[in-house]
Amino acid sequence: MDDVPTTTSKVKASSNLYTALLSLACGSVAATAGFVAYKCLFVYGTLLKVVDSIH
Amino acid sequence: MSTLTKILIVLLSLFSIFLCGTIVTYVGTAKNYKQAYEQAQTEIVSLRQTSTSYKTQLEEKQRQMQELSDKLDAEMSKLKSEKTKLEQDVKNAERDKAVLDEKVQNLASAALKFEGTVSGMEGSLKETRGELDKARADAIKLSKNLNEITSSLEEKMVQIDTLTTEKKRLLEEKAKLENQLSGKAPTAETTEPITTQSDKATPAAGLTPGTILKGKVTAIEGKLVTLSIGTADGVEKDMIFHVTRNDTFVCDIRITEVDSEASAGTLQLVQQSPQVGDVASTTW
């Protein structure tokens, strides 16, 4: 516990390259989720509701 | 930052990108089942409507077919009855035809017999006409001879009258000459014989009043009687014919109408009713 600094100083990235990679990964996941949501809303008319079986 | 952290960051980024690409590809190329469902639902509704329409049309067609079938059945039964009737008529017509054929054959045979009879009668008629023409020619010849004989007789009678007159004149002249010879003074004047000298007799031409005419009664209509002789035979108006039958006097006929081949007159002194074929003559 003593090794953990207790100061609330500003966090600073140790490497901008890996930060950019993480941002790219998060952005792609968000874009994919938005695209999937758009398609579900456009095709089935709802986002989360399960489509009833065809009678 | 440790090396392991760096490796995990890189791997996480790569897998995230790969997984997002896969998901986007799958979702983007996924089939639109809603649209397919709606299209299928629309097609089902349309097909159901079409099926209903086809069923209605089928029922209508079946009803029309049933009506047509009933109508055709009725017409067939009617035509069958007419056919039966026509067959009966044909049989009757054939039977009538057979009867008429038999009648025609009978009439044809009768016509042939009648034709033969007519041919025979025509031959007899021709023979009779020939005999009649011959008899007429003989009658004309005899009448001509009779007229000639009558004319000759009349001529002879006239000659006899002339000779008698001449004889009388000569006797008178003889008496006169005897008187002169007996002493009577002759007279200066010339005496004329009392009997004049007549002209010489000339042959009579044609018929003479003394010609005997003879004919037959051909028709009787009341008091009018028709004779078979006329002006060609010498008959004249107002002549009197004596009708006899087997040497028995029947009546007299005064001629009132004269034709070339016939004459007609009224009855007089009727003793019996005249009949066709009675003999009419100007003398007894």
XYZ file of C-alpha atoms in Angstrom, chain A residues 14-15 18-19 21-22 24-26 28-32 35-36 39 42-45 54-55, chain B residues 1 6-7 9-10 12-13 16-17 19-21 23-25 27-28 31-34 37 41:
46
model
C 3.296 6.845 -20.700
C 3.042 6.221 -24.498
C -0.685 2.564 -27.261
C -3.222 5.155 -26.273
C -4.439 1.915 -30.371
C -6.840 1.676 -27.457
C -9.021 2.981 -32.191
C -10.263 -0.236 -30.630
C -12.898 1.539 -28.556
C -14.416 0.575 -33.743
C -16.453 -1.188 -31.072
C -18.671 1.885 -30.672
C -19.153 2.248 -34.400
C -20.039 -1.423 -34.703
C -24.341 0.216 -36.857
C -25.925 -2.882 -35.339
C -29.898 -2.027 -38.525
C -34.499 -0.148 -39.294
C -35.227 -3.796 -39.956
C -37.200 -4.961 -36.935
C -38.499 -1.663 -35.602
C -44.645 -15.588 -37.474
C -48.078 -16.998 -37.096
C 4.366 0.263 -18.909
C 1.876 -3.332 -24.539
C 1.363 -6.713 -26.144
C -3.048 -3.531 -25.926
C -1.941 -4.419 -29.421
C -6.910 -6.142 -27.983
C -6.896 -3.534 -30.677
C -11.514 -5.526 -31.661
C -11.003 -4.327 -35.173
C -14.471 -8.607 -34.557
C -16.112 -5.300 -35.434
C -15.394 -5.903 -39.115
C -20.019 -8.101 -37.137
C -20.473 -5.236 -39.581
C -20.075 -7.617 -42.504
C -25.157 -7.479 -40.155
C -24.722 -5.641 -43.417
C -31.276 -10.993 -45.037
C -34.130 -8.591 -44.319
C -36.566 -11.063 -42.867
C -39.140 -8.370 -42.031
C -42.148 -11.585 -44.187
C -47.699 -11.977 -46.187
